[in-house]
Each structure stands twice: as C-alpha cells, then as structure tokens.
GROMACS .gro file of C-alpha atoms in nm:
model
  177
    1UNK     CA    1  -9.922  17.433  -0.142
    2UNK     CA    2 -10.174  17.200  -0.018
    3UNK     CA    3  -9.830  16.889   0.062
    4UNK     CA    4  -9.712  17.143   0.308
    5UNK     CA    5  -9.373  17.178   0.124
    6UNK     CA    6  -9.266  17.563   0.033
    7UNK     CA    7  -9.243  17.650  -0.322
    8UNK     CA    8  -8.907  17.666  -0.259
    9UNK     CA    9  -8.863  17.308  -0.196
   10UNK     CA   10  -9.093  17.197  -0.447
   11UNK     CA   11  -8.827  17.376  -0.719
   12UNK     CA   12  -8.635  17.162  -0.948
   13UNK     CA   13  -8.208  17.191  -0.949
   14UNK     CA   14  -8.258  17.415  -1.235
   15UNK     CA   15  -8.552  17.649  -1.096
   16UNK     CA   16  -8.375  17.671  -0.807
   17UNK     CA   17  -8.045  17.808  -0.994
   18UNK     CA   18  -8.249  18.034  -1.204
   19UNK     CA   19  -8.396  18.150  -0.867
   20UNK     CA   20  -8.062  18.254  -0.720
   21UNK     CA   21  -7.928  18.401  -1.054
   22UNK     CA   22  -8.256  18.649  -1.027
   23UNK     CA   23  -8.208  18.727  -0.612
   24UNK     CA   24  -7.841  18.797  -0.674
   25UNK     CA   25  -7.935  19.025  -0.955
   26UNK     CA   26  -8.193  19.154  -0.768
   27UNK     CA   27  -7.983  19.183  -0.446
   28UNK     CA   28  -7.609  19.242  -0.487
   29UNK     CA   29  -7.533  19.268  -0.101
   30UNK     CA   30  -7.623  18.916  -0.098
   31UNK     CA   31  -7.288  18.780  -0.354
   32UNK     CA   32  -7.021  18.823  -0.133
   33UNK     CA   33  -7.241  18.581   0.155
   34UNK     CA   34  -7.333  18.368  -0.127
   35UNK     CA   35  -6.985  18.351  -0.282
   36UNK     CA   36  -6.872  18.239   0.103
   37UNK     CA   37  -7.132  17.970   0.110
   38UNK     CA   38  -7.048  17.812  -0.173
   39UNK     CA   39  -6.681  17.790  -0.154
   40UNK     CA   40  -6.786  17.633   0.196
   41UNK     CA   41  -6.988  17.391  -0.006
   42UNK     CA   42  -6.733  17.296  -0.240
   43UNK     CA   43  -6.415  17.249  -0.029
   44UNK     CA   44  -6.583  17.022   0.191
   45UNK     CA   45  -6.717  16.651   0.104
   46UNK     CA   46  -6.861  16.388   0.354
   47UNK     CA   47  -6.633  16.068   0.248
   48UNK     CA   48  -6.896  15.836   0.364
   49UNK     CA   49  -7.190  16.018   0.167
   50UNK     CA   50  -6.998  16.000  -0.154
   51UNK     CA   51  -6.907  15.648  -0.071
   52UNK     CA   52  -7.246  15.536  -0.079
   53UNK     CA   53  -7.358  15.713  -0.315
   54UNK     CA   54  -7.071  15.586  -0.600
   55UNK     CA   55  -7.181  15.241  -0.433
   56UNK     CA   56  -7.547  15.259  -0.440
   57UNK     CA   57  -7.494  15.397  -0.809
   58UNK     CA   58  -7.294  15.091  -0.927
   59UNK     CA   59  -7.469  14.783  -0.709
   60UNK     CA   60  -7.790  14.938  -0.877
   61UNK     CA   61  -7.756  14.863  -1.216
   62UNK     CA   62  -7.936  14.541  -1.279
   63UNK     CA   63  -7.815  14.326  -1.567
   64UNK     CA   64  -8.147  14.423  -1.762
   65UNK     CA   65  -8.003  14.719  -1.865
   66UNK     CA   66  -7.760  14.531  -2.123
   67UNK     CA   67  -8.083  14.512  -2.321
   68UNK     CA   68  -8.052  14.801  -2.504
   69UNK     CA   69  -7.682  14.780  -2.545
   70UNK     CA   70  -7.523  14.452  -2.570
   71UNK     CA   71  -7.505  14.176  -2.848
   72UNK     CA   72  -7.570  14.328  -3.243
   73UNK     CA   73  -7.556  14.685  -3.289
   74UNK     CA   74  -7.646  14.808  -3.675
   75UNK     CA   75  -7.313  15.037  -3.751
   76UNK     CA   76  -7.121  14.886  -3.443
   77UNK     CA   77  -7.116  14.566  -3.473
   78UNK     CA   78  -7.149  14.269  -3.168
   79UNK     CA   79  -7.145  14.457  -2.823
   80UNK     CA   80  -7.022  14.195  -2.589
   81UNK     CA   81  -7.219  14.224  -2.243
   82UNK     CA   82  -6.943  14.270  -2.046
   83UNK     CA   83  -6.822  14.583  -2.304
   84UNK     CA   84  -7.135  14.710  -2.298
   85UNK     CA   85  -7.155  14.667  -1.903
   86UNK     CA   86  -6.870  14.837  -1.826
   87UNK     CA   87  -6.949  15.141  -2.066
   88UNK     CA   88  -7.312  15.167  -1.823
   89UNK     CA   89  -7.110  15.145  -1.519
   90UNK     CA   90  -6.837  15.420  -1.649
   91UNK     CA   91  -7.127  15.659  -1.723
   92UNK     CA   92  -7.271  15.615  -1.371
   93UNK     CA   93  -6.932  15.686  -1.241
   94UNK     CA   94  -6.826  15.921  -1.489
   95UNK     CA   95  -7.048  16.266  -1.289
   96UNK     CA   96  -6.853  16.149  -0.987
   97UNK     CA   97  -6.528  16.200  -1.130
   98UNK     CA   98  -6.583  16.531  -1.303
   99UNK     CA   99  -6.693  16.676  -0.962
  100UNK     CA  100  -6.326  16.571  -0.856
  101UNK     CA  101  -6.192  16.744  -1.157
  102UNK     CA  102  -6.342  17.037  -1.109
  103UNK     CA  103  -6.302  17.091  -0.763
  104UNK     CA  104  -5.977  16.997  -0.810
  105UNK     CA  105  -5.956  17.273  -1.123
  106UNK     CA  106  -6.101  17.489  -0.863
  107UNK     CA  107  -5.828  17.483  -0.574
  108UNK     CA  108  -6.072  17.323  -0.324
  109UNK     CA  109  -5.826  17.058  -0.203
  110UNK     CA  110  -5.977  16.973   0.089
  111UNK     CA  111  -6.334  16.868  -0.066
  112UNK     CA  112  -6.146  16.776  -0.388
  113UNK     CA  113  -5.914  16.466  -0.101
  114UNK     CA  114  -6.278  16.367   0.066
  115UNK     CA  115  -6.429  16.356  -0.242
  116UNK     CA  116  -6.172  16.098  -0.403
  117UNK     CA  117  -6.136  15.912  -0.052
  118UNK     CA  118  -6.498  15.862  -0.092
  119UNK     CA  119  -6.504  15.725  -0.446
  120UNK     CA  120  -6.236  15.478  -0.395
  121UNK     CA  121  -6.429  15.308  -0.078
  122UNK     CA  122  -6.745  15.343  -0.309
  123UNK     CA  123  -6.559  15.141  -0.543
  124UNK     CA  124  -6.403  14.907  -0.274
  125UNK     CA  125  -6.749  14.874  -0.127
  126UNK     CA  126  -6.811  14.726  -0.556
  127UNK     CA  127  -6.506  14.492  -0.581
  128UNK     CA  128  -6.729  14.231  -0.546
  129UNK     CA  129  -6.968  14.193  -0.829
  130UNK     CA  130  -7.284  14.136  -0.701
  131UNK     CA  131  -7.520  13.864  -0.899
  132UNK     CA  132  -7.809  14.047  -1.084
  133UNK     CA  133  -7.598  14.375  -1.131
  134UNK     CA  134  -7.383  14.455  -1.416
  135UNK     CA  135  -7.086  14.451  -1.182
  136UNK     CA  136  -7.140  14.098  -1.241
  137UNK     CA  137  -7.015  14.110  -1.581
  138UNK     CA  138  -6.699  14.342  -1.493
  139UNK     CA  139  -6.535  14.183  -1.158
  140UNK     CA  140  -6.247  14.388  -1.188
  141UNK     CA  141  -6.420  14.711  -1.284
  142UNK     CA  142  -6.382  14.839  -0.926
  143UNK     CA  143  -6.019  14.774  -0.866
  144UNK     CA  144  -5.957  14.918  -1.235
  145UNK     CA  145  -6.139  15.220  -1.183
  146UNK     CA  146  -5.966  15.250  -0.867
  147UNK     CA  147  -5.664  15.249  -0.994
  148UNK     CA  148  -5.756  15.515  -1.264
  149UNK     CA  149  -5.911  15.775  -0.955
  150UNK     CA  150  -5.571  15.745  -0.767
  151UNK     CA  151  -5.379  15.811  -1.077
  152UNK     CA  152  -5.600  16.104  -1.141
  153UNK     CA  153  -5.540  16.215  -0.820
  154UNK     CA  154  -5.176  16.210  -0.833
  155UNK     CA  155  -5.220  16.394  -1.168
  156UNK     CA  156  -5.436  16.715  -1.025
  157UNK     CA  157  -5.196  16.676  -0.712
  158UNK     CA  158  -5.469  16.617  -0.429
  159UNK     CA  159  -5.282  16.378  -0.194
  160UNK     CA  160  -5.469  16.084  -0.046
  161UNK     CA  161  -5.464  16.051   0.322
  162UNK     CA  162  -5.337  15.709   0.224
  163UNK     CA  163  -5.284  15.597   0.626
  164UNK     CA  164  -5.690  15.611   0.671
  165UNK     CA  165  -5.762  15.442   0.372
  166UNK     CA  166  -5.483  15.140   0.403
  167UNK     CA  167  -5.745  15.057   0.690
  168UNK     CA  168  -6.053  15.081   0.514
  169UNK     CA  169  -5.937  14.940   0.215
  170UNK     CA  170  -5.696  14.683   0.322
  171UNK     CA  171  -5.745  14.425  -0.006
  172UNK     CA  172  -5.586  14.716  -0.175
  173UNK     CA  173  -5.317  14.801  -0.029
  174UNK     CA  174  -5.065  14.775  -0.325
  175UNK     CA  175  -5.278  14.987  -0.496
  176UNK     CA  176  -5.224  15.314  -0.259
  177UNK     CA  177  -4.890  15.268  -0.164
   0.00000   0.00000   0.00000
C-alpha cells in the first residue's frame, strides 16, 4: 500500500473479525493461543483509558446535537432539551456499560472491577457540566449515572476497590460507602 500501513492495519473492526474467523478455520492449532489471548484481553482493563474515554465521550457532545431531538416531535410530543440531552448522553454511555455486563456475564472479574472503576472517574471527571456540552443541560447526570454503575456493580457482584476510589473521587464519598 503506497501509506506504508499493512493491509492488515488498514482492515476495518469487522474485516478484521472476519479475518480471524477464516485463519482459525483455516488453522485450528492456532484456537487454543487465540482463546488465551483473548481471555487476557478481557479480564484486564486500564482504569485510566476507560476513564477518559467515558469522559471524552460525554464532554464531547456539544449542545447542537439537541437539534434533531429536542422541542416538538410529530407522535411524541414536546422533547424538553434537557430529556432529550440526557437520552444522547445515556446512548454514549450506554456501549460502556454493556462491556461491564458482559464481562461481568463472562466471569472476568478482574477487567469487569477496572472497567467500572474507570467509568465512575469518567463520570466524576463529568460532574461538572461543562458550557457548550449537553452535560450542561443534565448537571446531575454524572452523579446519577454513578449511582446506577455502582448499583449495577453490586448487582453482578464485582466489588469496587472502594479505598482507591474514596481518593479519587472524594465529592462522592457517600455514594461508595
């Protein structure tokens, strides 16, 4: 290829999937390695990572995408900005929190604790509604949301190493006690 990337690279998610499907087929001696990396893949998380990812997710939502989905909505009705703000934000968050549930549904505790300890200081890193975001519209989205991942958590039993995050999330500390 004439950018210097490999085809490899230049495959999409799904090409690359499709890829591995066809070498596994092709190559069965290569499962039980394959099988090993990915169960190394999904019981580990890096807590910061998925911190800034939920946070760069949220903070970059700028109000102009109410346009499409706030005030009158033929068969709905009046979408109040703040309604229809907080729906955009839950579907941003919403991938985040199925990975939990299914590493969770998995048995990969370990990833499944880093991966919630990251989403709740992604959403402490939001508690403060920036201007020109829709956070704006939803100041307590963060805290609320919070309080719906630790409840989830204590629901798929993953236990949250509540010590380390009492110091990076002091402002809500009533919240993981």
């Amino acid at each position: 290829m004439s950018d210097k990337r490999s085809a490899l690279e230049a495959l999409s998610a799904a090409e690359k999937a499709a890829v591995l499907d066809d070498l596994l087929a092709a190559r069965p001696d290569l499962r039980q390695p394959a099988e090993a990396y990915a169960a190394q893949v999904m019981s580990g998380a890096d807590r910061s990572a998925v911190a800034d990812d939920v946070e760069d997710a949220l903070q970059g939502l700028g109000i102009e995408e109410l346009n499409t989905r706030a005030g009158y909505r033929p068969g709905r009705g009046y979408v109040h900005p703040a309604e229809a703000a907080d729906e955009i934000l839950d579907e941003v968050l919403q991938p985040f929190l199925d990975d939990l549930q299914r590493r969770a549904g998995l048995g990969m505790r370990s990833g499944a604790v880093e991966l919630a300890a990251g989403i709740l200081l992604g959403l402490y890193n939001c508690r403060r509604g920036n201007s020109e975001t829709l956070l704006e519209y939803c100041p307590d989205y963060a805290a609320e949301r919070a309080s719906g991942v630790v409840g989830d958590c204590a629901r798929l039993g993953i236990e949250l190493p509540a010590v380390e995050l009492l110091d990076l999330m002091p402002e809500w500390s009533a919240l993981l006690q």
